[in-house]
Amino acid sequence: MFSNLRRAVRRGYRRAVDLSHPARSPLGSAVVNCIVYRDGVRQDGCAEVEEALRRVRRTGEGFVWIGLHEPTQEELAGLAKLFGLHPLAVEDAVHAHQRPKVERYDDILFAVFKTVRYVEHEELTATSEVVETGELMAFTGDDFVITIRHGGRGTLGPVRESLEAYPEQLAKGPASVLHAIADHVVDDYVAVTDAVQHDIDAVETAVFSDTGARGDAGRIYQLKRELLELRRAVAPLARPLEQLATQPIQAIPVEARAYFRDVADHLTRATDQINGYDALLDSILQAHLAQVTVAQNEDMRKITAWAAIVAVPTMVCGVYGMNFDHMPELHWTYGYPAVLGVMALACFLIHRGFRRNGWL
């Protein structure tokens, strides 16, 4: 039932036109879309929220989909009263920074999703931003869907286009919209985790190369921080998706649960990848620190070897600089060049010994 819709969303949402951009909305304020759907077909001539809801409830057919972007408490208060939204859910929707969750308030479902985006960069540095996050919330009732977006990313215009391309699926009601949103969000998780892998591969190659830089620790640590940000968005969504897939919820038809389980499977894949990446970065960091320690030991051995070589002429010069009258070869004509030769020979032999032992 939902399979065609799922495939359509995955194929099309990255290429579709953004229908929910505020610049295209004649409504102003936080409302960027207010559309009535009947039998899966978009209805024209309904720009006011009250009129849209009145049309749906007068005929008892279809539902209204309202899209908001960062509404204030005052802007959402009217919609909350009109649709009977719970004050606690409204407060969460306004202030954002919520953990992914699904809550039921009578016959209304309130879902919170974290959206993610991979930030393109030419080269990973110790200050590079790799993952950008936002929030997406959805109120789902029998005849309405209210989506609230926080942040500059995570627009649902492409999702709306993909849904409208399959009216027979959109006719299933608000559950089809919630499924498409969840699928869209989780697909982004998978895409971002795949993209992060390229950064990890680049860091791993740099660390284990012959010319591995000691400054790679900053890049590894920054990548771990960005991976933690991604995990905070992905991991908490497992429980909400499990609720949608297994628990009897009025807003979710029984036949739709299997498709939420499919979304949960994709989420599990992304979660497993993130956990694997984190473990791999730990190993890379430990290997890097071990390489730094080895390099420092090499440096100390070289310094020690050269200090030993320099110590020989220093000792000889120190002995002959004590200004005694009765010293070996002190008044010999060839004494000076002989001492220089002995010092040079001693330094050569010591240097050769260190080279054989790998210290130089």
mmCIF file of C-alpha atoms in Angstrom:
data_model
loop_
_atom_site.group_PDB
_atom_site.id
_atom_site.type_symbol
_atom_site.label_atom_id
_atom_site.label_comp_id
_atom_site.label_asym_id
_atom_site.label_seq_id
_atom_site.Cartn_x
_atom_site.Cartn_y
_atom_site.Cartn_z
ATOM 1 C CA MET A 1 0.000 0.000 0.000
ATOM 2 C CA PHE A 2 2.700 2.433 1.035
ATOM 3 C CA SER A 3 5.513 0.810 -0.953
ATOM 4 C CA ASN A 4 5.044 2.846 -4.141
ATOM 5 C CA LEU A 5 4.915 6.006 -2.095
ATOM 6 C CA ARG A 6 8.103 5.084 -0.245
ATOM 7 C CA ARG A 7 9.997 4.444 -3.464
ATOM 8 C CA ALA A 8 8.737 7.687 -4.951
ATOM 9 C CA VAL A 9 9.875 9.712 -1.972
ATOM 10 C CA ARG A 10 13.332 8.146 -2.075
ATOM 11 C CA ARG A 11 13.715 8.758 -5.792
ATOM 12 C CA GLY A 12 12.322 12.209 -6.003
ATOM 13 C CA TYR A 13 12.689 14.305 -2.913
ATOM 14 C CA ARG A 14 16.215 15.533 -3.621
ATOM 15 C CA ARG A 15 15.387 16.741 -7.104
ATOM 16 C CA ALA A 16 11.937 18.177 -6.510
ATOM 17 C CA VAL A 17 10.998 21.835 -6.292
ATOM 18 C CA ASP A 18 10.659 23.260 -2.797
ATOM 19 C CA LEU A 19 6.974 24.167 -2.488
ATOM 20 C CA SER A 20 7.188 25.282 1.112
ATOM 21 C CA HIS A 21 9.670 28.107 0.801
ATOM 22 C CA PRO A 22 8.335 31.232 2.528
ATOM 23 C CA ALA A 23 8.993 33.297 -0.579
ATOM 24 C CA ARG A 24 6.335 31.260 -2.401
ATOM 25 C CA SER A 25 3.752 31.549 0.367
ATOM 26 C CA PRO A 26 1.016 34.198 0.165
ATOM 27 C CA LEU A 27 0.087 33.516 3.769
ATOM 28 C CA GLY A 28 2.916 35.325 5.510
ATOM 29 C CA SER A 29 3.698 34.768 9.181
ATOM 30 C CA ALA A 30 4.810 31.245 10.107
ATOM 31 C CA VAL A 31 2.314 29.472 7.832
ATOM 32 C CA VAL A 32 4.013 28.474 4.592
ATOM 33 C CA ASN A 33 1.348 26.057 3.302
ATOM 34 C CA CYS A 34 -2.318 25.310 3.921
ATOM 35 C CA ILE A 35 -3.682 22.736 1.486
ATOM 36 C CA VAL A 36 -6.768 20.520 1.448
ATOM 37 C CA TYR A 37 -6.519 17.010 -0.016
ATOM 38 C CA ARG A 38 -9.568 15.007 -1.026
ATOM 39 C CA ASP A 39 -9.196 11.492 -2.411
ATOM 40 C CA GLY A 40 -5.483 12.193 -2.595
ATOM 41 C CA VAL A 41 -5.945 15.176 -4.902
ATOM 42 C CA ARG A 42 -4.897 18.691 -4.002
ATOM 43 C CA GLN A 43 -7.830 21.100 -3.805
ATOM 44 C CA ASP A 44 -7.507 24.690 -4.985
ATOM 45 C CA GLY A 45 -8.896 27.916 -3.642
ATOM 46 C CA CYS A 46 -8.307 27.490 0.084
ATOM 47 C CA ALA A 47 -5.710 29.770 1.657
ATOM 48 C CA GLU A 48 -7.222 30.310 5.113
ATOM 49 C CA VAL A 49 -6.767 27.674 7.804
ATOM 50 C CA GLU A 50 -10.272 28.069 9.219
ATOM 51 C CA GLU A 51 -11.848 27.756 5.789
ATOM 52 C CA ALA A 52 -9.740 24.710 4.943
ATOM 53 C CA LEU A 53 -10.741 22.893 8.116
ATOM 54 C CA ARG A 54 -14.374 23.896 7.612
ATOM 55 C CA ARG A 55 -14.413 22.421 4.120
ATOM 56 C CA VAL A 56 -12.923 19.138 5.298
ATOM 57 C CA ARG A 57 -15.243 18.699 8.252
ATOM 58 C CA ARG A 58 -18.331 19.852 6.391
ATOM 59 C CA THR A 59 -17.951 17.095 3.811
ATOM 60 C CA GLY A 60 -16.290 14.557 6.100
ATOM 61 C CA GLU A 61 -13.791 13.753 3.367
ATOM 62 C CA GLY A 62 -10.076 14.387 2.956
ATOM 63 C CA PHE A 63 -7.733 16.236 5.293
ATOM 64 C CA VAL A 64 -5.864 19.514 5.563
ATOM 65 C CA TRP A 65 -2.080 19.775 5.638
ATOM 66 C CA ILE A 66 -0.662 22.916 7.237
ATOM 67 C CA GLY A 67 3.048 23.676 7.100
ATOM 68 C CA LEU A 68 4.680 26.083 9.579
ATOM 69 C CA HIS A 69 8.198 27.415 9.940
ATOM 70 C CA GLU A 70 9.439 28.426 13.388
ATOM 71 C CA PRO A 71 6.092 29.693 14.723
ATOM 72 C CA THR A 72 5.873 31.817 17.868
ATOM 73 C CA GLN A 73 3.650 31.018 20.829
ATOM 74 C CA GLU A 74 1.098 33.573 19.651
ATOM 75 C CA GLU A 75 1.107 32.299 16.068
ATOM 76 C CA LEU A 76 0.529 28.725 17.166
ATOM 77 C CA ALA A 77 -2.052 29.530 19.829
ATOM 78 C CA GLY A 78 -4.839 30.042 17.275
ATOM 79 C CA LEU A 79 -4.111 26.743 15.547
ATOM 80 C CA ALA A 80 -3.875 24.983 18.899
ATOM 81 C CA LYS A 81 -7.357 26.181 19.825
ATOM 82 C CA LEU A 82 -8.790 25.400 16.398
ATOM 83 C CA PHE A 83 -7.426 21.842 16.239
ATOM 84 C CA GLY A 84 -7.489 21.054 19.956
ATOM 85 C CA LEU A 85 -3.737 20.621 20.386
ATOM 86 C CA HIS A 86 -2.440 19.850 23.863
ATOM 87 C CA PRO A 87 -0.651 22.784 25.572
ATOM 88 C CA LEU A 88 2.405 20.671 26.447
ATOM 89 C CA ALA A 89 2.841 19.586 22.832
ATOM 90 C CA VAL A 90 2.363 23.179 21.671
ATOM 91 C CA GLU A 91 5.066 24.342 24.067
ATOM 92 C CA ASP A 92 7.467 21.702 22.738
ATOM 93 C CA ALA A 93 6.655 22.688 19.166
ATOM 94 C CA VAL A 94 7.400 26.349 19.807
ATOM 95 C CA HIS A 95 10.617 26.069 21.791
ATOM 96 C CA ALA A 96 12.115 23.172 19.813
ATOM 97 C CA HIS A 97 15.360 21.498 20.987
ATOM 98 C CA GLN A 98 13.354 18.372 21.746
ATOM 99 C CA ARG A 99 14.459 14.769 21.791
ATOM 100 C CA PRO A 100 12.908 12.641 18.971
ATOM 101 C CA LYS A 101 9.684 11.177 20.334
ATOM 102 C CA VAL A 102 6.067 10.213 19.675
ATOM 103 C CA GLU A 103 3.347 11.246 22.132
ATOM 104 C CA ARG A 104 -0.390 10.638 22.078
ATOM 105 C CA TYR A 105 -2.898 13.184 23.299
ATOM 106 C CA ASP A 106 -6.317 11.537 22.990
ATOM 107 C CA ASP A 107 -6.775 11.045 19.223
ATOM 108 C CA ILE A 108 -3.912 13.393 18.221
ATOM 109 C CA LEU A 109 -0.375 12.171 17.616
ATOM 110 C CA PHE A 110 2.601 14.447 18.176
ATOM 111 C CA ALA A 111 5.894 13.331 16.597
ATOM 112 C CA VAL A 112 9.318 14.997 16.806
ATOM 113 C CA PHE A 113 12.118 14.270 14.327
ATOM 114 C CA LYS A 114 15.668 15.574 14.118
ATOM 115 C CA THR A 115 16.690 16.508 10.582
ATOM 116 C CA VAL A 116 20.323 16.302 9.461
ATOM 117 C CA ARG A 117 22.324 17.580 6.510
ATOM 118 C CA TYR A 118 25.883 16.874 5.426
ATOM 119 C CA VAL A 119 27.893 20.088 5.120
ATOM 120 C CA GLU A 120 30.093 19.964 2.040
ATOM 121 C CA HIS A 121 33.742 20.978 2.534
ATOM 122 C CA GLU A 122 36.850 20.776 0.424
ATOM 123 C CA GLU A 123 39.050 19.507 3.235
ATOM 124 C CA LEU A 124 38.293 18.381 6.771
ATOM 125 C CA THR A 125 39.966 20.607 9.364
ATOM 126 C CA ALA A 126 39.935 20.787 13.151
ATOM 127 C CA THR A 127 37.040 23.288 12.953
ATOM 128 C CA SER A 128 35.025 21.922 10.017
ATOM 129 C CA GLU A 129 31.266 21.583 10.423
ATOM 130 C CA VAL A 130 30.289 18.205 9.015
ATOM 131 C CA VAL A 131 26.702 17.702 10.199
ATOM 132 C CA GLU A 132 24.000 20.369 10.443
ATOM 133 C CA THR A 133 20.828 19.534 12.388
ATOM 134 C CA GLY A 134 17.315 20.904 12.587
ATOM 135 C CA GLU A 135 13.927 19.815 13.899
ATOM 136 C CA LEU A 136 10.710 18.671 12.318
ATOM 137 C CA MET A 137 7.484 18.139 14.231
ATOM 138 C CA ALA A 138 4.111 16.806 13.147
ATOM 139 C CA PHE A 139 0.662 16.891 14.712
ATOM 140 C CA THR A 140 -1.491 14.158 13.179
ATOM 141 C CA GLY A 141 -5.234 13.839 13.639
ATOM 142 C CA ASP A 142 -8.117 12.174 11.831
ATOM 143 C CA ASP A 143 -8.489 14.990 9.301
ATOM 144 C CA PHE A 144 -5.372 17.146 9.589
ATOM 145 C CA VAL A 145 -1.594 17.195 9.593
ATOM 146 C CA ILE A 146 0.340 20.150 11.001
ATOM 147 C CA THR A 147 4.080 20.113 10.295
ATOM 148 C CA ILE A 148 6.430 22.514 12.070
ATOM 149 C CA ARG A 149 9.984 23.045 10.890
ATOM 150 C CA HIS A 150 12.834 24.601 12.867
ATOM 151 C CA GLY A 151 16.104 25.531 11.197
ATOM 152 C CA GLY A 152 16.979 26.432 7.646
ATOM 153 C CA ARG A 153 16.942 22.846 6.383
ATOM 154 C CA GLY A 154 14.521 19.952 6.304
ATOM 155 C CA THR A 155 11.934 21.456 3.972
ATOM 156 C CA LEU A 156 8.988 19.212 3.115
ATOM 157 C CA GLY A 157 8.255 20.658 -0.316
ATOM 158 C CA PRO A 158 9.858 17.716 -2.169
ATOM 159 C CA VAL A 159 8.024 15.245 0.086
ATOM 160 C CA ARG A 160 4.742 16.969 -0.712
ATOM 161 C CA GLU A 161 5.459 16.731 -4.434
ATOM 162 C CA SER A 162 6.233 13.036 -4.197
ATOM 163 C CA LEU A 163 3.058 12.400 -2.234
ATOM 164 C CA GLU A 164 0.939 14.307 -4.739
ATOM 165 C CA ALA A 165 2.375 12.159 -7.531
ATOM 166 C CA TYR A 166 0.633 9.131 -5.944
ATOM 167 C CA PRO A 167 -2.890 10.276 -5.050
ATOM 168 C CA GLU A 168 -4.039 6.735 -4.285
ATOM 169 C CA GLN A 169 -1.516 6.646 -1.446
ATOM 170 C CA LEU A 170 -2.173 10.177 -0.280
ATOM 171 C CA ALA A 171 -5.868 9.262 -0.107
ATOM 172 C CA LYS A 172 -5.022 6.957 2.824
ATOM 173 C CA GLY A 173 -4.986 10.049 4.991
ATOM 174 C CA PRO A 174 -2.611 11.722 7.449
ATOM 175 C CA ALA A 175 -0.852 8.416 8.194
ATOM 176 C CA SER A 176 0.610 8.436 4.683
ATOM 177 C CA VAL A 177 2.018 11.919 5.307
ATOM 178 C CA LEU A 178 3.571 10.900 8.626
ATOM 179 C CA HIS A 179 5.110 7.831 6.998
ATOM 180 C CA ALA A 180 6.561 9.909 4.150
ATOM 181 C CA ILE A 181 8.040 12.396 6.628
ATOM 182 C CA ALA A 182 9.643 9.636 8.705
ATOM 183 C CA ASP A 183 10.972 7.950 5.566
ATOM 184 C CA HIS A 184 12.351 11.247 4.295
ATOM 185 C CA VAL A 185 14.118 12.002 7.582
ATOM 186 C CA VAL A 186 15.619 8.515 7.911
ATOM 187 C CA ASP A 187 16.781 8.513 4.283
ATOM 188 C CA ASP A 188 18.687 11.684 5.097
ATOM 189 C CA TYR A 189 20.282 9.875 8.029
ATOM 190 C CA VAL A 190 21.475 7.102 5.729
ATOM 191 C CA ALA A 191 22.769 9.599 3.147
ATOM 192 C CA VAL A 192 24.663 11.613 5.766
ATOM 193 C CA THR A 193 26.240 8.539 7.372
ATOM 194 C CA ASP A 194 27.401 7.399 3.939
ATOM 195 C CA ALA A 195 28.912 10.829 3.305
ATOM 196 C CA VAL A 196 30.663 10.899 6.690
ATOM 197 C CA GLN A 197 32.379 7.649 5.756
ATOM 198 C CA HIS A 198 34.407 9.509 3.110
ATOM 199 C CA ASP A 199 35.761 11.868 5.791
ATOM 200 C CA ILE A 200 36.657 8.926 8.008
ATOM 201 C CA ASP A 201 38.410 7.205 5.105
ATOM 202 C CA ALA A 202 40.377 10.386 4.386
ATOM 203 C CA VAL A 203 41.473 10.715 8.019
ATOM 204 C CA GLU A 204 42.389 7.028 8.199
ATOM 205 C CA THR A 205 44.478 7.278 5.032
ATOM 206 C CA ALA A 206 46.285 10.349 6.347
ATOM 207 C CA VAL A 207 47.064 8.757 9.712
ATOM 208 C CA PHE A 208 48.482 5.556 8.237
ATOM 209 C CA SER A 209 50.381 7.210 5.408
ATOM 210 C CA ASP A 210 54.167 7.479 5.489
ATOM 211 C CA THR A 211 53.898 11.232 5.937
ATOM 212 C CA GLY A 212 51.121 11.197 8.543
ATOM 213 C CA ALA A 213 50.825 14.615 10.167
ATOM 214 C CA ARG A 214 50.852 15.034 13.914
ATOM 215 C CA GLY A 215 48.054 17.596 13.604
ATOM 216 C CA ASP A 216 45.576 14.900 12.553
ATOM 217 C CA ALA A 217 44.430 14.521 16.173
ATOM 218 C CA GLY A 218 42.419 17.738 15.897
ATOM 219 C CA ARG A 219 40.655 16.503 12.770
ATOM 220 C CA ILE A 220 39.868 13.145 14.366
ATOM 221 C CA TYR A 221 38.470 14.802 17.481
ATOM 222 C CA GLN A 222 36.348 17.210 15.420
ATOM 223 C CA LEU A 223 34.982 14.303 13.403
ATOM 224 C CA LYS A 224 34.072 12.490 16.623
ATOM 225 C CA ARG A 225 32.214 15.596 17.835
ATOM 226 C CA GLU A 226 30.253 15.813 14.589
ATOM 227 C CA LEU A 227 29.519 12.086 14.764
ATOM 228 C CA LEU A 228 28.178 12.577 18.284
ATOM 229 C CA GLU A 229 25.857 15.285 16.950
ATOM 230 C CA LEU A 230 24.625 12.865 14.316
ATOM 231 C CA ARG A 231 24.097 10.107 16.879
ATOM 232 C CA ARG A 232 22.023 12.440 19.069
ATOM 233 C CA ALA A 233 19.682 12.920 16.137
ATOM 234 C CA VAL A 234 19.510 9.309 14.961
ATOM 235 C CA ALA A 235 19.622 6.990 17.974
ATOM 236 C CA PRO A 236 16.670 8.404 19.981
ATOM 237 C CA LEU A 237 14.306 7.927 17.021
ATOM 238 C CA ALA A 238 14.377 4.123 17.381
ATOM 239 C CA ARG A 239 11.833 4.070 20.210
ATOM 240 C CA PRO A 240 9.310 6.402 18.506
ATOM 241 C CA LEU A 241 9.425 4.358 15.291
ATOM 242 C CA GLU A 242 8.914 1.196 17.298
ATOM 243 C CA GLN A 243 5.799 2.771 18.806
ATOM 244 C CA LEU A 244 4.440 3.667 15.372
ATOM 245 C CA ALA A 245 5.194 0.180 14.043
ATOM 246 C CA THR A 246 3.878 -1.944 16.907
ATOM 247 C CA GLN A 247 1.474 -0.098 19.164
ATOM 248 C CA PRO A 248 -2.232 0.407 18.375
ATOM 249 C CA ILE A 249 -2.533 4.105 17.581
ATOM 250 C CA GLN A 250 -5.749 5.573 16.249
ATOM 251 C CA ALA A 251 -3.974 7.823 13.766
ATOM 252 C CA ILE A 252 -1.977 4.906 12.288
ATOM 253 C CA PRO A 253 -3.954 2.195 10.414
ATOM 254 C CA VAL A 254 -2.942 -1.392 11.067
ATOM 255 C CA GLU A 255 -1.849 -1.911 7.471
ATOM 256 C CA ALA A 256 0.541 1.068 7.752
ATOM 257 C CA ARG A 257 2.555 -0.368 10.637
ATOM 258 C CA ALA A 258 4.628 -2.651 8.419
ATOM 259 C CA TYR A 259 5.901 0.363 6.495
ATOM 260 C CA PHE A 260 6.962 2.105 9.666
ATOM 261 C CA ARG A 261 8.857 -1.080 10.507
ATOM 262 C CA ASP A 262 10.626 -0.741 7.165
ATOM 263 C CA VAL A 263 11.629 2.814 8.101
ATOM 264 C CA ALA A 264 12.843 1.492 11.464
ATOM 265 C CA ASP A 265 15.024 -1.041 9.637
ATOM 266 C CA HIS A 266 16.711 1.756 7.700
ATOM 267 C CA LEU A 267 17.185 3.667 10.941
ATOM 268 C CA THR A 268 18.862 0.609 12.458
ATOM 269 C CA ARG A 269 21.274 0.523 9.533
ATOM 270 C CA ALA A 270 22.198 4.170 10.068
ATOM 271 C CA THR A 271 22.583 3.627 13.822
ATOM 272 C CA ASP A 272 24.846 0.612 13.300
ATOM 273 C CA GLN A 273 26.977 2.601 10.861
ATOM 274 C CA ILE A 274 27.375 5.457 13.325
ATOM 275 C CA ASN A 275 28.359 3.089 16.137
ATOM 276 C CA GLY A 276 30.865 1.426 13.832
ATOM 277 C CA TYR A 277 32.291 4.774 12.767
ATOM 278 C CA ASP A 278 32.702 5.852 16.372
ATOM 279 C CA ALA A 279 34.574 2.666 17.246
ATOM 280 C CA LEU A 280 36.734 3.050 14.144
ATOM 281 C CA LEU A 281 37.585 6.653 15.047
ATOM 282 C CA ASP A 282 38.587 5.506 18.526
ATOM 283 C CA SER A 283 40.953 2.999 16.941
ATOM 284 C CA ILE A 284 42.316 5.603 14.514
ATOM 285 C CA LEU A 285 42.881 8.068 17.357
ATOM 286 C CA GLN A 286 44.708 5.464 19.435
ATOM 287 C CA ALA A 287 46.827 4.478 16.441
ATOM 288 C CA HIS A 288 47.622 8.132 15.781
ATOM 289 C CA LEU A 289 48.667 8.720 19.386
ATOM 290 C CA ALA A 290 50.831 5.594 19.248
ATOM 291 C CA GLN A 291 52.457 6.897 16.058
ATOM 292 C CA VAL A 292 53.126 10.241 17.716
ATOM 293 C CA THR A 293 54.748 8.458 20.672
ATOM 294 C CA VAL A 294 56.902 6.364 18.349
ATOM 295 C CA ALA A 295 57.918 9.469 16.401
ATOM 296 C CA GLN A 296 58.864 11.245 19.625
ATOM 297 C CA ASN A 297 60.953 8.259 20.695
ATOM 298 C CA GLU A 298 62.690 8.310 17.319
ATOM 299 C CA ASP A 299 63.453 11.986 17.780
ATOM 300 C CA MET A 300 64.814 11.392 21.272
ATOM 301 C CA ARG A 301 67.059 8.574 20.039
ATOM 302 C CA LYS A 302 68.464 10.803 17.303
ATOM 303 C CA ILE A 303 69.068 13.638 19.742
ATOM 304 C CA THR A 304 70.737 11.251 22.179
ATOM 305 C CA ALA A 305 72.947 9.778 19.427
ATOM 306 C CA TRP A 306 74.125 13.179 18.243
ATOM 307 C CA ALA A 307 74.714 14.262 21.835
ATOM 308 C CA ALA A 308 76.914 11.174 22.322
ATOM 309 C CA ILE A 309 78.917 11.987 19.182
ATOM 310 C CA VAL A 310 79.423 15.612 20.226
ATOM 311 C CA ALA A 311 80.447 14.497 23.729
ATOM 312 C CA VAL A 312 83.705 12.906 22.449
ATOM 313 C CA PRO A 313 85.384 16.067 21.033
ATOM 314 C CA THR A 314 83.915 18.064 23.888
ATOM 315 C CA MET A 315 85.632 15.775 26.387
ATOM 316 C CA VAL A 316 88.970 15.852 24.561
ATOM 317 C CA CYS A 317 88.880 19.630 24.174
ATOM 318 C CA GLY A 318 87.981 19.953 27.831
ATOM 319 C CA VAL A 319 90.936 17.860 28.902
ATOM 320 C CA TYR A 320 93.430 19.789 26.764
ATOM 321 C CA GLY A 321 91.980 23.073 27.893
ATOM 322 C CA MET A 322 93.014 22.625 31.534
ATOM 323 C CA ASN A 323 96.349 24.443 30.993
ATOM 324 C CA PHE A 324 98.679 21.879 32.601
ATOM 325 C CA ASP A 325 102.348 21.909 31.556
ATOM 326 C CA HIS A 326 102.886 18.164 31.690
ATOM 327 C CA MET A 327 100.294 16.684 29.354
ATOM 328 C CA PRO A 328 100.707 13.931 26.678
ATOM 329 C CA GLU A 329 101.972 15.266 23.353
ATOM 330 C CA LEU A 330 101.539 18.858 24.521
ATOM 331 C CA HIS A 331 104.766 20.086 22.926
ATOM 332 C CA TRP A 332 104.760 17.654 20.004
ATOM 333 C CA THR A 333 104.781 19.322 16.558
ATOM 334 C CA TYR A 334 102.022 17.118 15.223
ATOM 335 C CA GLY A 335 100.037 16.964 18.449
ATOM 336 C CA TYR A 336 97.258 19.324 17.343
ATOM 337 C CA PRO A 337 96.405 17.587 14.052
ATOM 338 C CA ALA A 338 96.768 14.199 15.761
ATOM 339 C CA VAL A 339 94.192 15.113 18.419
ATOM 340 C CA LEU A 340 91.840 16.413 15.719
ATOM 341 C CA GLY A 341 92.238 13.155 13.822
ATOM 342 C CA VAL A 342 91.546 11.071 16.917
ATOM 343 C CA MET A 343 88.380 13.109 17.600
ATOM 344 C CA ALA A 344 87.217 12.741 14.004
ATOM 345 C CA LEU A 345 87.895 8.991 14.018
ATOM 346 C CA ALA A 346 86.067 8.528 17.323
ATOM 347 C CA CYS A 347 83.062 10.514 16.073
ATOM 348 C CA PHE A 348 83.010 8.476 12.842
ATOM 349 C CA LEU A 349 83.090 5.157 14.681
ATOM 350 C CA ILE A 350 80.326 6.207 17.084
ATOM 351 C CA HIS A 351 78.202 7.534 14.207
ATOM 352 C CA ARG A 352 78.693 4.275 12.310
ATOM 353 C CA GLY A 353 77.649 2.262 15.358
ATOM 354 C CA PHE A 354 74.472 4.300 15.802
ATOM 355 C CA ARG A 355 73.636 3.929 12.105
ATOM 356 C CA ARG A 356 73.969 0.155 12.326
ATOM 357 C CA ASN A 357 71.621 0.069 15.296
ATOM 358 C CA GLY A 358 69.038 2.280 13.588
ATOM 359 C CA TRP A 359 69.419 5.274 15.841
ATOM 360 C CA LEU A 360 70.504 7.571 12.997
#
